mmCIF file of C-alpha atoms in Angstrom:
data_model
loop_
_atom_site.group_PDB
_atom_site.id
_atom_site.type_symbol
_atom_site.label_atom_id
_atom_site.label_comp_id
_atom_site.label_asym_id
_atom_site.label_seq_id
_atom_site.Cartn_x
_atom_site.Cartn_y
_atom_site.Cartn_z
ATOM 1 C CA THR J 1 79.736 -180.407 -47.286
ATOM 2 C CA ALA J 2 76.407 -180.189 -45.470
ATOM 3 C CA ALA J 3 75.472 -183.685 -45.109
ATOM 4 C CA ARG J 4 71.785 -184.413 -45.994
ATOM 5 C CA GLY J 5 70.182 -187.273 -44.041
ATOM 6 C CA GLU J 6 67.869 -189.939 -45.993
ATOM 7 C CA GLY J 7 64.808 -191.240 -44.944
ATOM 8 C CA ASN J 8 61.196 -190.152 -44.719
ATOM 9 C CA ASN J 9 62.037 -187.562 -42.280
ATOM 10 C CA GLY J 10 65.336 -186.247 -43.160
ATOM 11 C CA GLU J 11 67.462 -188.004 -40.566
ATOM 12 C CA SER J 12 70.333 -190.520 -41.060
ATOM 13 C CA ASN J 13 71.209 -193.354 -38.594
ATOM 14 C CA GLU J 14 74.625 -193.536 -40.181
ATOM 15 C CA GLN J 15 75.481 -189.916 -39.155
ATOM 16 C CA PHE J 16 73.905 -190.071 -35.640
ATOM 17 C CA PRO J 17 73.913 -193.261 -34.522
ATOM 18 C CA GLY J 18 70.790 -193.905 -32.367
ATOM 19 C CA MET J 19 68.824 -190.889 -33.730
ATOM 20 C CA GLU J 20 65.206 -192.013 -34.503
ATOM 21 C CA ASN J 21 63.768 -191.706 -37.656
ATOM 22 C CA PRO J 22 59.654 -191.631 -37.000
ATOM 23 C CA THR J 23 57.640 -188.554 -37.326
ATOM 24 C CA PRO J 24 56.400 -186.993 -34.117
ATOM 25 C CA ILE J 25 53.986 -189.020 -32.340
ATOM 26 C CA ALA J 26 50.567 -187.302 -31.513
ATOM 27 C CA ALA J 27 49.876 -186.543 -28.253
ATOM 28 C CA PRO J 28 47.859 -189.300 -26.254
ATOM 29 C CA THR J 29 44.347 -189.239 -26.046
ATOM 30 C CA PRO J 30 43.191 -187.723 -22.649
ATOM 31 C CA LEU J 31 41.613 -190.295 -20.461
ATOM 32 C CA PRO J 32 38.126 -189.181 -18.896
ATOM 33 C CA THR J 33 38.390 -186.436 -16.445
ATOM 34 C CA THR J 34 36.481 -185.737 -13.235
ATOM 35 C CA GLN J 35 35.596 -182.342 -11.964
ATOM 36 C CA LYS J 36 38.475 -180.736 -10.101
ATOM 37 C CA PRO J 37 37.468 -180.270 -6.292
ATOM 38 C CA THR J 38 38.076 -177.500 -4.183
ATOM 39 C CA PRO J 39 41.394 -177.680 -2.773
ATOM 40 C CA PRO J 40 41.541 -178.089 0.837
ATOM 41 C CA ILE J 41 44.216 -177.429 3.480
ATOM 42 C CA LEU J 42 47.344 -179.735 3.767
ATOM 43 C CA VAL J 43 45.845 -182.017 6.689
ATOM 44 C CA ALA J 44 45.347 -185.293 5.272
ATOM 45 C CA PRO J 45 47.650 -188.038 6.943
ATOM 46 C CA PRO J 46 49.576 -189.686 4.108
ATOM 47 C CA GLY J 47 48.871 -193.523 3.377
ATOM 48 C CA PRO J 48 50.484 -196.345 1.299
ATOM 49 C CA THR J 49 49.078 -195.826 -2.357
ATOM 50 C CA THR J 50 50.307 -197.792 -5.577
ATOM 51 C CA ASN J 51 48.773 -195.232 -8.119
ATOM 52 C CA ILE J 52 49.273 -191.640 -8.817
ATOM 53 C CA SER J 53 45.751 -191.019 -6.988
ATOM 54 C CA SER J 54 44.113 -192.280 -3.941
ATOM 55 C CA GLY J 55 40.782 -191.435 -1.935
ATOM 56 C CA MET J 56 40.792 -189.091 1.335
ATOM 57 C CA PRO J 57 40.676 -191.317 4.241
ATOM 58 C CA SER J 58 37.091 -191.600 5.730
ATOM 59 C CA ALA J 59 37.806 -190.121 9.322
ATOM 60 C CA LEU J 60 37.890 -186.664 7.509
ATOM 61 C CA PRO J 61 34.352 -185.069 7.789
ATOM 62 C CA SER J 62 32.127 -185.805 5.004
ATOM 63 C CA GLU J 63 31.872 -182.078 3.559
ATOM 64 C CA MET J 64 35.287 -181.816 2.931
ATOM 65 C CA PRO J 65 36.480 -182.406 -0.388
ATOM 66 C CA SER J 66 38.841 -185.140 -1.530
ATOM 67 C CA LEU J 67 42.503 -184.201 -1.354
ATOM 68 C CA ILE J 68 43.127 -186.562 -4.280
ATOM 69 C CA PRO J 69 40.327 -187.659 -6.191
ATOM 70 C CA SER J 70 39.744 -191.422 -6.404
ATOM 71 C CA ASN J 71 39.336 -191.644 -9.999
ATOM 72 C CA LYS J 72 42.687 -193.031 -11.628
ATOM 73 C CA PRO J 73 44.600 -191.740 -13.643
ATOM 74 C CA SER J 74 42.073 -189.107 -14.962
ATOM 75 C CA SER J 75 42.068 -187.022 -11.902
ATOM 76 C CA THR J 76 44.633 -184.480 -10.557
ATOM 77 C CA TYR J 77 46.234 -183.667 -7.091
ATOM 78 C CA SER J 78 44.470 -180.466 -5.472
ATOM 79 C CA PHE J 79 45.877 -179.011 -2.228
ATOM 80 C CA SER J 80 46.476 -175.675 -0.766
ATOM 81 C CA PRO J 81 49.997 -175.286 0.442
ATOM 82 C CA THR J 82 48.801 -173.653 3.405
ATOM 83 C CA ILE J 83 49.694 -175.960 6.725
ATOM 84 C CA SER J 84 47.167 -175.850 9.308
ATOM 85 C CA ALA J 85 46.278 -178.317 12.413
ATOM 86 C CA ALA J 86 44.218 -181.185 11.427
ATOM 87 C CA PRO J 87 40.264 -181.643 12.468
ATOM 88 C CA SER J 88 40.190 -183.595 15.869
ATOM 89 C CA SER J 89 38.950 -186.715 13.867
ATOM 90 C CA SER J 90 42.268 -187.023 11.890
ATOM 91 C CA PRO J 91 44.946 -185.918 14.073
ATOM 92 C CA ILE J 92 48.393 -185.145 12.774
ATOM 93 C CA THR J 93 51.492 -184.673 14.614
ATOM 94 C CA SER J 94 53.422 -181.698 14.779
ATOM 95 C CA VAL J 95 56.514 -183.553 13.518
ATOM 96 C CA GLU J 96 54.350 -184.175 10.214
ATOM 97 C CA LEU J 97 53.127 -181.027 9.743
ATOM 98 C CA GLN J 98 56.749 -179.505 10.145
ATOM 99 C CA ARG J 99 57.895 -182.039 7.399
ATOM 100 C CA ARG J 100 55.101 -181.188 4.941
ATOM 101 C CA GLN J 101 56.237 -177.314 5.631
ATOM 102 C CA ASP J 102 59.851 -177.758 5.226
ATOM 103 C CA ILE J 103 59.110 -179.861 2.059
ATOM 104 C CA THR J 104 57.010 -177.049 0.673
ATOM 105 C CA THR J 105 59.699 -174.355 1.556
ATOM 106 C CA ALA J 106 62.447 -176.704 -0.230
ATOM 107 C CA VAL J 107 60.536 -176.991 -3.362
ATOM 108 C CA THR J 108 59.352 -173.626 -3.646
ATOM 109 C CA ALA J 109 63.074 -172.380 -3.701
ATOM 110 C CA ILE J 110 63.077 -174.642 -6.601
ATOM 111 C CA SER J 111 59.919 -173.738 -8.565
ATOM 112 C CA GLY J 112 58.975 -170.279 -6.908
ATOM 113 C CA SER J 113 56.026 -169.651 -4.683
ATOM 114 C CA ALA J 114 53.779 -168.447 -7.560
ATOM 115 C CA THR J 115 54.341 -171.780 -9.309
ATOM 116 C CA ILE J 116 53.762 -173.934 -6.315
ATOM 117 C CA ASP J 117 50.729 -171.895 -5.073
ATOM 118 C CA ASP J 118 49.154 -172.256 -8.823
ATOM 119 C CA THR J 119 46.868 -175.606 -8.290
ATOM 120 C CA THR J 120 47.191 -176.130 -11.981
ATOM 121 C CA THR J 121 50.830 -176.636 -12.392
ATOM 122 C CA PRO J 122 52.703 -179.923 -12.688
ATOM 123 C CA GLN J 123 54.899 -178.473 -9.689
ATOM 124 C CA HIS J 124 52.040 -178.090 -7.391
ATOM 125 C CA THR J 125 51.060 -181.620 -8.233
ATOM 126 C CA ALA J 126 54.405 -183.205 -7.780
ATOM 127 C CA LEU J 127 54.673 -181.615 -4.511
ATOM 128 C CA ALA J 128 51.301 -183.009 -3.215
ATOM 129 C CA TRP J 129 52.533 -186.440 -4.513
ATOM 130 C CA LEU J 130 55.697 -186.067 -2.638
ATOM 131 C CA LEU J 131 53.876 -185.045 0.413
ATOM 132 C CA PHE J 132 50.935 -187.453 0.309
ATOM 133 C CA ASP J 133 51.538 -190.298 -1.833
ATOM 134 C CA ASP J 134 55.385 -191.075 -2.150
ATOM 135 C CA ASP J 135 56.003 -194.387 -0.304
ATOM 136 C CA LEU J 136 59.381 -193.137 0.846
ATOM 137 C CA GLN J 137 57.905 -190.066 2.594
ATOM 138 C CA LEU J 138 61.303 -187.991 2.109
ATOM 139 C CA ASN J 139 61.762 -184.993 4.226
ATOM 140 C CA ALA J 140 63.426 -181.784 3.630
ATOM 141 C CA SER J 141 66.904 -182.995 4.377
ATOM 142 C CA SER J 142 66.831 -186.376 2.214
ATOM 143 C CA PRO J 143 69.998 -185.700 -0.545
ATOM 144 C CA ASN J 144 67.655 -186.830 -3.275
ATOM 145 C CA LEU J 145 64.468 -184.626 -2.680
ATOM 146 C CA GLY J 146 65.125 -181.983 -5.171
ATOM 147 C CA GLN J 147 65.946 -184.509 -8.022
ATOM 148 C CA ARG J 148 62.872 -186.812 -7.077
ATOM 149 C CA TYR J 149 60.901 -183.713 -7.135
ATOM 150 C CA SER J 150 62.196 -182.732 -10.548
ATOM 151 C CA MET J 151 61.333 -185.990 -12.187
ATOM 152 C CA SER J 152 57.902 -186.586 -10.570
ATOM 153 C CA THR J 153 57.468 -182.879 -12.000
ATOM 154 C CA LEU J 154 58.739 -184.174 -15.454
ATOM 155 C CA TYR J 155 56.120 -186.618 -15.282
ATOM 156 C CA PHE J 156 53.190 -184.540 -14.497
ATOM 157 C CA ALA J 157 54.297 -181.833 -16.955
ATOM 158 C CA THR J 158 54.086 -184.607 -19.876
ATOM 159 C CA THR J 159 50.915 -186.258 -18.757
ATOM 160 C CA ASN J 160 48.506 -183.242 -18.151
ATOM 161 C CA ASN J 161 48.887 -183.843 -14.409
ATOM 162 C CA GLY J 162 48.448 -187.186 -14.651
ATOM 163 C CA GLN J 163 45.124 -187.068 -16.894
ATOM 164 C CA THR J 164 46.917 -189.113 -19.710
ATOM 165 C CA THR J 165 49.759 -191.696 -19.736
ATOM 166 C CA TRP J 166 53.001 -192.810 -21.075
ATOM 167 C CA ILE J 167 53.346 -195.640 -23.329
ATOM 168 C CA ASN J 168 55.826 -197.661 -20.907
ATOM 169 C CA CYS J 169 56.171 -197.192 -17.506
ATOM 170 C CA GLY J 170 53.583 -194.644 -16.634
ATOM 171 C CA ALA J 171 52.311 -194.179 -13.202
ATOM 172 C CA ASP J 172 49.351 -196.257 -13.571
ATOM 173 C CA ALA J 173 49.922 -200.134 -14.258
ATOM 174 C CA SER J 174 46.520 -200.576 -15.432
ATOM 175 C CA THR J 175 47.052 -198.166 -18.422
ATOM 176 C CA SER J 176 51.100 -198.500 -18.940
ATOM 177 C CA SER J 177 53.174 -201.460 -19.293
ATOM 178 C CA CYS J 178 56.447 -201.805 -17.726
ATOM 179 C CA SER J 179 59.150 -204.490 -18.022
ATOM 180 C CA SER J 180 60.272 -203.819 -14.383
ATOM 181 C CA GLU J 181 57.934 -202.433 -11.923
ATOM 182 C CA SER J 182 60.903 -200.664 -10.367
ATOM 183 C CA GLN J 183 61.182 -198.645 -13.504
ATOM 184 C CA ARG J 184 57.729 -196.970 -13.274
ATOM 185 C CA PHE J 185 57.694 -193.665 -12.853
ATOM 186 C CA LEU J 186 56.181 -192.790 -9.154
ATOM 187 C CA SER J 187 57.002 -196.067 -8.043
ATOM 188 C CA SER J 188 58.668 -196.538 -4.532
ATOM 189 C CA SER J 189 61.868 -197.619 -5.977
ATOM 190 C CA SER J 190 64.821 -194.889 -6.328
ATOM 191 C CA GLU J 191 64.249 -192.301 -8.936
ATOM 192 C CA CYS J 192 67.577 -193.456 -10.219
ATOM 193 C CA ASP J 193 65.748 -196.788 -11.082
ATOM 194 C CA TRP J 194 62.769 -195.159 -13.225
ATOM 195 C CA LEU J 195 62.604 -195.627 -16.817
ATOM 196 C CA GLY J 196 65.465 -193.892 -18.649
ATOM 197 C CA ILE J 197 67.215 -192.317 -15.649
ATOM 198 C CA THR J 198 70.888 -192.914 -15.115
ATOM 199 C CA CYS J 199 72.598 -191.823 -11.943
ATOM 200 C CA ASN J 200 76.402 -192.094 -10.955
ATOM 201 C CA GLY J 201 77.780 -193.352 -8.005
ATOM 202 C CA SER J 202 76.629 -190.536 -5.382
ATOM 203 C CA GLY J 203 73.051 -191.052 -6.726
ATOM 204 C CA GLU J 204 73.093 -187.899 -8.639
ATOM 205 C CA ILE J 205 71.123 -187.939 -12.108
ATOM 206 C CA THR J 206 73.727 -187.827 -15.040
ATOM 207 C CA ASN J 207 71.168 -188.922 -18.081
ATOM 208 C CA ILE J 208 67.555 -188.416 -18.944
ATOM 209 C CA ASP J 209 66.568 -190.609 -21.968
ATOM 210 C CA ILE J 210 62.817 -191.098 -22.717
ATOM 211 C CA ARG J 211 62.386 -191.197 -26.120
ATOM 212 C CA GLU J 212 59.519 -192.324 -28.262
ATOM 213 C CA ASN J 213 57.139 -192.630 -24.906
ATOM 214 C CA GLY J 214 54.293 -190.623 -25.543
ATOM 215 C CA LEU J 215 55.469 -187.788 -23.465
ATOM 216 C CA ALA J 216 53.313 -184.526 -24.383
ATOM 217 C CA GLY J 217 53.321 -181.151 -22.737
ATOM 218 C CA ASP J 218 55.269 -177.959 -22.745
ATOM 219 C CA VAL J 219 59.279 -178.538 -22.925
ATOM 220 C CA SER J 220 59.936 -175.280 -21.467
ATOM 221 C CA VAL J 221 58.381 -176.447 -18.239
ATOM 222 C CA ILE J 222 60.741 -179.600 -18.189
ATOM 223 C CA ILE J 223 63.914 -177.702 -18.867
ATOM 224 C CA LYS J 224 63.350 -174.946 -16.326
ATOM 225 C CA GLU J 225 62.864 -177.818 -13.825
ATOM 226 C CA LEU J 226 66.013 -179.498 -14.661
ATOM 227 C CA VAL J 227 68.128 -176.546 -13.717
ATOM 228 C CA SER J 228 68.142 -177.820 -10.146
ATOM 229 C CA LEU J 229 70.388 -180.928 -11.819
ATOM 230 C CA SER J 230 72.652 -178.823 -13.559
ATOM 231 C CA SER J 231 75.831 -180.189 -11.516
ATOM 232 C CA SER J 232 75.333 -183.580 -12.645
ATOM 233 C CA LEU J 233 73.301 -183.813 -15.653
ATOM 234 C CA GLU J 234 75.137 -184.667 -18.808
ATOM 235 C CA GLY J 235 72.496 -186.170 -21.417
ATOM 236 C CA LEU J 236 69.097 -185.061 -22.170
ATOM 237 C CA ARG J 237 67.238 -187.151 -24.871
ATOM 238 C CA LEU J 238 63.427 -186.720 -25.300
ATOM 239 C CA SER J 239 63.070 -187.568 -29.253
ATOM 240 C CA ILE J 240 60.108 -188.824 -30.810
ATOM 241 C CA ASN J 241 57.300 -187.393 -28.496
ATOM 242 C CA ALA J 242 54.981 -184.799 -28.712
ATOM 243 C CA LEU J 243 56.445 -181.899 -26.506
ATOM 244 C CA SER J 244 55.295 -178.315 -27.656
ATOM 245 C CA SER J 245 56.487 -174.810 -27.028
ATOM 246 C CA THR J 246 59.818 -173.265 -27.193
ATOM 247 C CA ILE J 247 63.115 -174.034 -25.828
ATOM 248 C CA PRO J 248 63.541 -171.472 -22.950
ATOM 249 C CA THR J 249 66.491 -169.427 -22.139
ATOM 250 C CA GLU J 250 67.319 -171.551 -19.157
ATOM 251 C CA ILE J 251 68.731 -174.205 -21.315
ATOM 252 C CA GLY J 252 71.945 -172.552 -20.838
ATOM 253 C CA GLN J 253 71.851 -173.030 -17.234
ATOM 254 C CA LEU J 254 72.569 -176.884 -17.699
ATOM 255 C CA SER J 255 76.144 -176.369 -17.725
ATOM 256 C CA ASN J 256 77.488 -179.725 -17.835
ATOM 257 C CA LEU J 257 75.088 -181.035 -20.788
ATOM 258 C CA GLN J 258 76.833 -183.062 -23.445
ATOM 259 C CA SER J 259 74.307 -184.128 -25.622
ATOM 260 C CA LEU J 260 70.683 -182.757 -26.452
ATOM 261 C CA PHE J 261 68.082 -184.664 -28.563
ATOM 262 C CA LEU J 262 64.792 -182.708 -28.899
ATOM 263 C CA ASN J 263 64.193 -184.063 -32.487
ATOM 264 C CA ASN J 264 60.809 -184.999 -33.874
ATOM 265 C CA ASN J 265 58.445 -182.996 -31.485
ATOM 266 C CA ASN J 266 56.173 -180.190 -31.935
ATOM 267 C CA LEU J 267 58.648 -177.090 -30.679
ATOM 268 C CA VAL J 268 58.689 -173.890 -32.337
ATOM 269 C CA GLY J 269 60.564 -170.716 -31.854
ATOM 270 C CA THR J 270 64.186 -169.834 -31.973
ATOM 271 C CA ILE J 271 67.198 -171.401 -30.902
ATOM 272 C CA PRO J 272 68.294 -169.371 -27.858
ATOM 273 C CA THR J 273 71.609 -167.652 -27.944
ATOM 274 C CA SER J 274 72.133 -169.057 -24.096
ATOM 275 C CA LEU J 275 72.592 -172.181 -25.865
ATOM 276 C CA GLY J 276 76.011 -170.860 -26.543
ATOM 277 C CA ASN J 277 76.774 -171.372 -22.536
ATOM 278 C CA LEU J 278 77.065 -175.108 -22.760
ATOM 279 C CA ASN J 279 80.704 -175.279 -23.844
ATOM 280 C CA LYS J 280 80.815 -179.108 -23.409
ATOM 281 C CA LEU J 281 77.531 -179.738 -25.786
ATOM 282 C CA SER J 282 78.696 -182.292 -28.257
ATOM 283 C CA ILE J 283 75.622 -183.071 -30.104
ATOM 284 C CA PHE J 284 72.754 -180.914 -30.542
ATOM 285 C CA SER J 285 69.542 -182.255 -32.540
ATOM 286 C CA VAL J 286 66.140 -180.259 -32.836
ATOM 287 C CA GLY J 287 65.666 -181.650 -36.155
ATOM 288 C CA ASN J 288 61.815 -182.252 -37.429
ATOM 289 C CA ASN J 289 60.325 -179.619 -35.262
ATOM 290 C CA GLY J 290 58.669 -176.280 -36.500
ATOM 291 C CA MET J 291 61.384 -174.122 -35.300
ATOM 292 C CA ASP J 292 62.510 -170.880 -37.139
ATOM 293 C CA GLY J 293 65.036 -167.860 -37.071
ATOM 294 C CA THR J 294 68.641 -167.844 -37.793
ATOM 295 C CA ILE J 295 71.364 -169.952 -36.301
ATOM 296 C CA PRO J 296 73.306 -168.063 -33.553
ATOM 297 C CA GLY J 297 76.971 -168.439 -33.954
ATOM 298 C CA GLU J 298 77.478 -168.938 -30.077
ATOM 299 C CA ILE J 299 76.306 -172.607 -30.192
ATOM 300 C CA PHE J 300 79.624 -173.446 -32.180
ATOM 301 C CA HIS J 301 81.833 -174.623 -29.503
ATOM 302 C CA PRO J 302 85.092 -176.679 -30.189
ATOM 303 C CA THR J 303 83.218 -179.356 -28.428
ATOM 304 C CA LEU J 304 80.291 -179.870 -31.135
ATOM 305 C CA VAL J 305 80.573 -182.836 -33.476
ATOM 306 C CA GLY J 306 77.017 -183.365 -34.230
ATOM 307 C CA LEU J 307 74.612 -181.082 -35.392
ATOM 308 C CA ASP J 308 70.966 -181.849 -36.550
ATOM 309 C CA LEU J 309 68.429 -178.764 -37.865
ATOM 310 C CA ASP J 310 67.061 -180.565 -40.746
ATOM 311 C CA ASP J 311 63.080 -180.183 -41.520
ATOM 312 C CA ASN J 312 62.516 -176.641 -39.660
ATOM 313 C CA ASN J 313 61.970 -173.437 -41.004
ATOM 314 C CA PHE J 314 65.488 -171.888 -40.632
ATOM 315 C CA HIS J 315 66.580 -169.201 -42.621
ATOM 316 C CA GLY J 316 69.657 -166.749 -43.449
ATOM 317 C CA THR J 317 73.216 -167.426 -43.620
ATOM 318 C CA LEU J 318 75.179 -170.129 -41.906
ATOM 319 C CA PRO J 319 77.008 -168.195 -39.357
ATOM 320 C CA SER J 320 81.190 -168.023 -39.476
ATOM 321 C CA GLU J 321 81.522 -169.859 -36.108
ATOM 322 C CA MET J 322 80.353 -172.901 -37.965
ATOM 323 C CA PHE J 323 83.451 -173.225 -40.008
ATOM 324 C CA THR J 324 86.194 -171.315 -37.703
ATOM 325 C CA SER J 325 85.143 -172.588 -34.072
ATOM 326 C CA SER J 326 83.610 -176.227 -34.752
ATOM 327 C CA LEU J 327 86.532 -177.738 -36.453
ATOM 328 C CA ASP J 328 85.405 -181.260 -35.257
ATOM 329 C CA LEU J 329 81.947 -181.029 -36.616
ATOM 330 C CA ARG J 330 81.409 -183.934 -38.731
ATOM 331 C CA ASN J 331 77.760 -185.038 -38.584
ATOM 332 C CA ILE J 332 75.867 -182.142 -40.229
ATOM 333 C CA ASP J 333 71.958 -182.447 -41.217
ATOM 334 C CA ILE J 334 70.632 -178.869 -42.129
ATOM 335 C CA GLY J 335 68.328 -179.856 -45.149
ATOM 336 C CA GLY J 336 64.800 -178.843 -45.346
ATOM 337 C CA ASN J 337 65.469 -175.319 -44.430
ATOM 338 C CA ASN J 338 65.873 -172.015 -46.158
ATOM 339 C CA PHE J 339 69.412 -171.452 -45.871
ATOM 340 C CA LYS J 340 71.640 -169.305 -48.122
ATOM 341 C CA GLY J 341 75.060 -168.294 -48.920
ATOM 342 C CA MET J 342 78.602 -169.919 -49.700
ATOM 343 C CA ILE J 343 80.143 -172.516 -47.736
ATOM 344 C CA PRO J 344 83.808 -171.978 -47.124
ATOM 345 C CA LYS J 345 86.354 -174.157 -49.465
ATOM 346 C CA GLY J 346 88.121 -176.379 -47.292
ATOM 347 C CA PHE J 347 85.346 -176.800 -44.865
#
């Protein structure tokens, strides 16, 4: 009854259409990095850029460190969220200062002040990009500000703040190919056009599918930032990458999620019981990782039709809810674990 996938990694394309078979790819080799400058105050006027980093305008005093190091893509953004008046040699209007302050306030409401103030976080880097390098130059009232911030955070969280790159459609055209420049992450196009992003008629993100593309980093950072998209996000597929860490409890806040593919990564830890809050979830795939623990009965809703847990370190008995609550469950791959016990007759 417990169908066992075939192939080198234990997955079956027949059981899970579109599910990937390769083993998790290694995290990309970081590009050469430069020493991170001392973060200055937010005073640099934005200028047109095409890459994820740009040089500080020459009008600033020579002793002031670069806001964004010029080496690309190995350097990271660095700024202090403190707003202040600009030096007389580089005047900034009060309107622009207010725009920066309002955007900073808006994204702080999403990620928290401690995260935004920490210059090492991808959220901090994403905010700097929005303020200085994003060609769209959104303001706090822009309806897509939150999701554009979330998508840029996803990019920086999976590229070590821009020091590594993706295989396809990464921000730097010199190191990452892209069939269409409008699909390139951090380009001037709408985030709805970026690689793997699907939006509805209202311009809200409904699906994220960035599989097998060299993403590396902490999956918990990504999921926590996606909570702001919970009203519209229906599908999340980040399979066959090099994502690590644990699935956070915040996954349970993605209330409209219908499919979750995190298979073929480097995840550890247990399946959070908060996953049981996702009463629309139809496919849950975490096969080929390093996860452990028992399987919580809370995840078995009537909507669940596909379950992939193969090749992890799960153990214990299969919960009774698997046989009594998810009666439409028909695609099952739970091999390569340490389960024990009986499967009810008639299942």
